[in-house]
Amino acid sequence: MKKVLSIITGLLITAASFAQPYFQGTFVKDPANATNNRIIFRMNPTANITTAIGYIEIAFRYATATTPPFVAAGIIPNTTTFPGLNIQRLPDFVAGGFTYVKFVHNTATVASNTYVPNPNGFDLFSIAIQGTPAVIAQIQLASDAQGTGDYVFGVADGGGNFLDPGAGAQLYGPGYSVAGNIHLVPLTNVPVPVKFNGFTATKRDNTALLNWSVENEGPVTSHYEIERSTNGVSFSKIARVEAKNNGATSNAYNLTDLNLTSVRTEGVIYYRIKQYDKDGQFVYSDIKSVRLDGRGFAISVFPNPVKDVATLTIDLVQDGDVIINITDAAGKQIKQLQVQGFKGLNTKKVDMLSMASGTYLFKISTGTEVKTLSVVKGQ
């Protein structure tokens, strides 16, 4: 789990007796549509609190042995209330018969704001639950009150200081309970739409062969939109494929994207599938990619020029540490970042709001390979 909160929890344990405002977490099925498969994660302050937010972690769990497998996908952060919020999913883990699914925000600081308690709390982000027709997700928001496990709900301010709940309730919502050190909020009967069983993108000569298979198709399934990107962040629609509606719940589809070099001549092209129901609800597949030149890793930045936060994408051929050095036009180092990279697409938010206008050089290195990007910081 996060090292920040584990360390800070230990440092601030002595402060637990002080009554200070802090955030509590919960989650609900999307109230806008009772048949929607989206789950909304929220937090609410215990009293008025003015703070910047540099870190958030939240996790839910399901019984590994008894719950049929399902997929949590399609993260949509609430950047209206929390500008710069960037929710990333961490690797799942299994403990005590449960599978834990974790999400964090740790790539930028949400500017200071005053949060006032309200009946519903503040929406953080939502995800879609996807699975087979038999799946009705039974899940629990979970938080370790001791802060020593791999699952916790917690918020740190812009300086990295944990907003300590002390002995207070870490979560809230219908069914809230405490079992030993674990605080829990249950959520049941989450409807599940189409599940992507598999999605592959394979380069053949100057084309990309896209293949995907799904379960849980039915009369409400409308169509699939194929989206493409050159940076892994900004996607655009390139094709539409109608659902087969052949009475089968499992189907396979394919599409060939022609003339890749007309899109770009080197680097990586990314694809994802967006499935629509007839009521307008949709879910995304995972992102897949094809590499045009087959050389090393690939990098890009979006937007460029950038006003406040740049999104750096790093496509790796294998897991490894990534070092990001940022220098100004005079060669002076402005910032250095190190992240753990994983094979495939990685994204990193870089806060440039406080930097002066001008041109900066991003030098990205992993292993023995080094690549550079020129990034313009605008007004």
JSON list of C-alpha atoms in Angstrom, two decimals, residues 22 26 42 56-57 99 110 145 149 156-157 202 210 229 240 273 282 286 293 319 345 347 352 360 369 373:
[
{"chain": "A", "resi": 22, "resn": "TYR", "atom": "CA", "xyz": [-10.95, 14.58, 9.08]},
{"chain": "A", "resi": 26, "resn": "THR", "atom": "CA", "xyz": [-18.20, 5.61, 1.69]},
{"chain": "A", "resi": 42, "resn": "ARG", "atom": "CA", "xyz": [-17.37, 9.58, -1.77]},
{"chain": "A", "resi": 56, "resn": "ILE", "atom": "CA", "xyz": [-6.15, 9.73, -1.09]},
{"chain": "A", "resi": 57, "resn": "GLU", "atom": "CA", "xyz": [-6.41, 5.97, -0.77]},
{"chain": "A", "resi": 99, "resn": "THR", "atom": "CA", "xyz": [-9.61, -9.89, -2.65]},
{"chain": "A", "resi": 110, "resn": "VAL", "atom": "CA", "xyz": [-5.62, 19.36, -5.22]},
{"chain": "A", "resi": 145, "resn": "ALA", "atom": "CA", "xyz": [-8.14, 1.34, 11.68]},
{"chain": "A", "resi": 149, "resn": "GLY", "atom": "CA", "xyz": [-2.50, -3.36, 6.65]},
{"chain": "A", "resi": 156, "resn": "ALA", "atom": "CA", "xyz": [-3.23, 13.46, 3.42]},
{"chain": "A", "resi": 157, "resn": "ASP", "atom": "CA", "xyz": [-2.98, 17.21, 2.99]},
{"chain": "A", "resi": 202, "resn": "THR", "atom": "CA", "xyz": [-1.77, -7.02, -32.97]},
{"chain": "A", "resi": 210, "resn": "LEU", "atom": "CA", "xyz": [-8.25, -5.70, -33.08]},
{"chain": "A", "resi": 229, "resn": "SER", "atom": "CA", "xyz": [-4.88, 7.51, -29.39]},
{"chain": "A", "resi": 240, "resn": "ARG", "atom": "CA", "xyz": [-18.47, 1.66, -34.81]},
{"chain": "A", "resi": 273, "resn": "ILE", "atom": "CA", "xyz": [-13.32, -0.33, -26.96]},
{"chain": "A", "resi": 282, "resn": "PHE", "atom": "CA", "xyz": [-21.27, 2.56, -21.43]},
{"chain": "A", "resi": 286, "resn": "ASP", "atom": "CA", "xyz": [-8.64, -2.12, -21.13]},
{"chain": "A", "resi": 293, "resn": "ASP", "atom": "CA", "xyz": [9.16, 0.69, -34.68]},
{"chain": "A", "resi": 319, "resn": "ASP", "atom": "CA", "xyz": [8.65, -3.56, -15.60]},
{"chain": "A", "resi": 345, "resn": "LEU", "atom": "CA", "xyz": [1.07, 2.02, -20.58]},
{"chain": "A", "resi": 347, "resn": "THR", "atom": "CA", "xyz": [0.80, 7.67, -16.87]},
{"chain": "A", "resi": 352, "resn": "MET", "atom": "CA", "xyz": [3.89, 22.64, -13.79]},
{"chain": "A", "resi": 360, "resn": "TYR", "atom": "CA", "xyz": [11.44, 22.57, -20.60]},
{"chain": "A", "resi": 369, "resn": "GLU", "atom": "CA", "xyz": [17.61, 3.72, -22.22]},
{"chain": "A", "resi": 373, "resn": "LEU", "atom": "CA", "xyz": [10.71, 15.46, -24.84]}
]
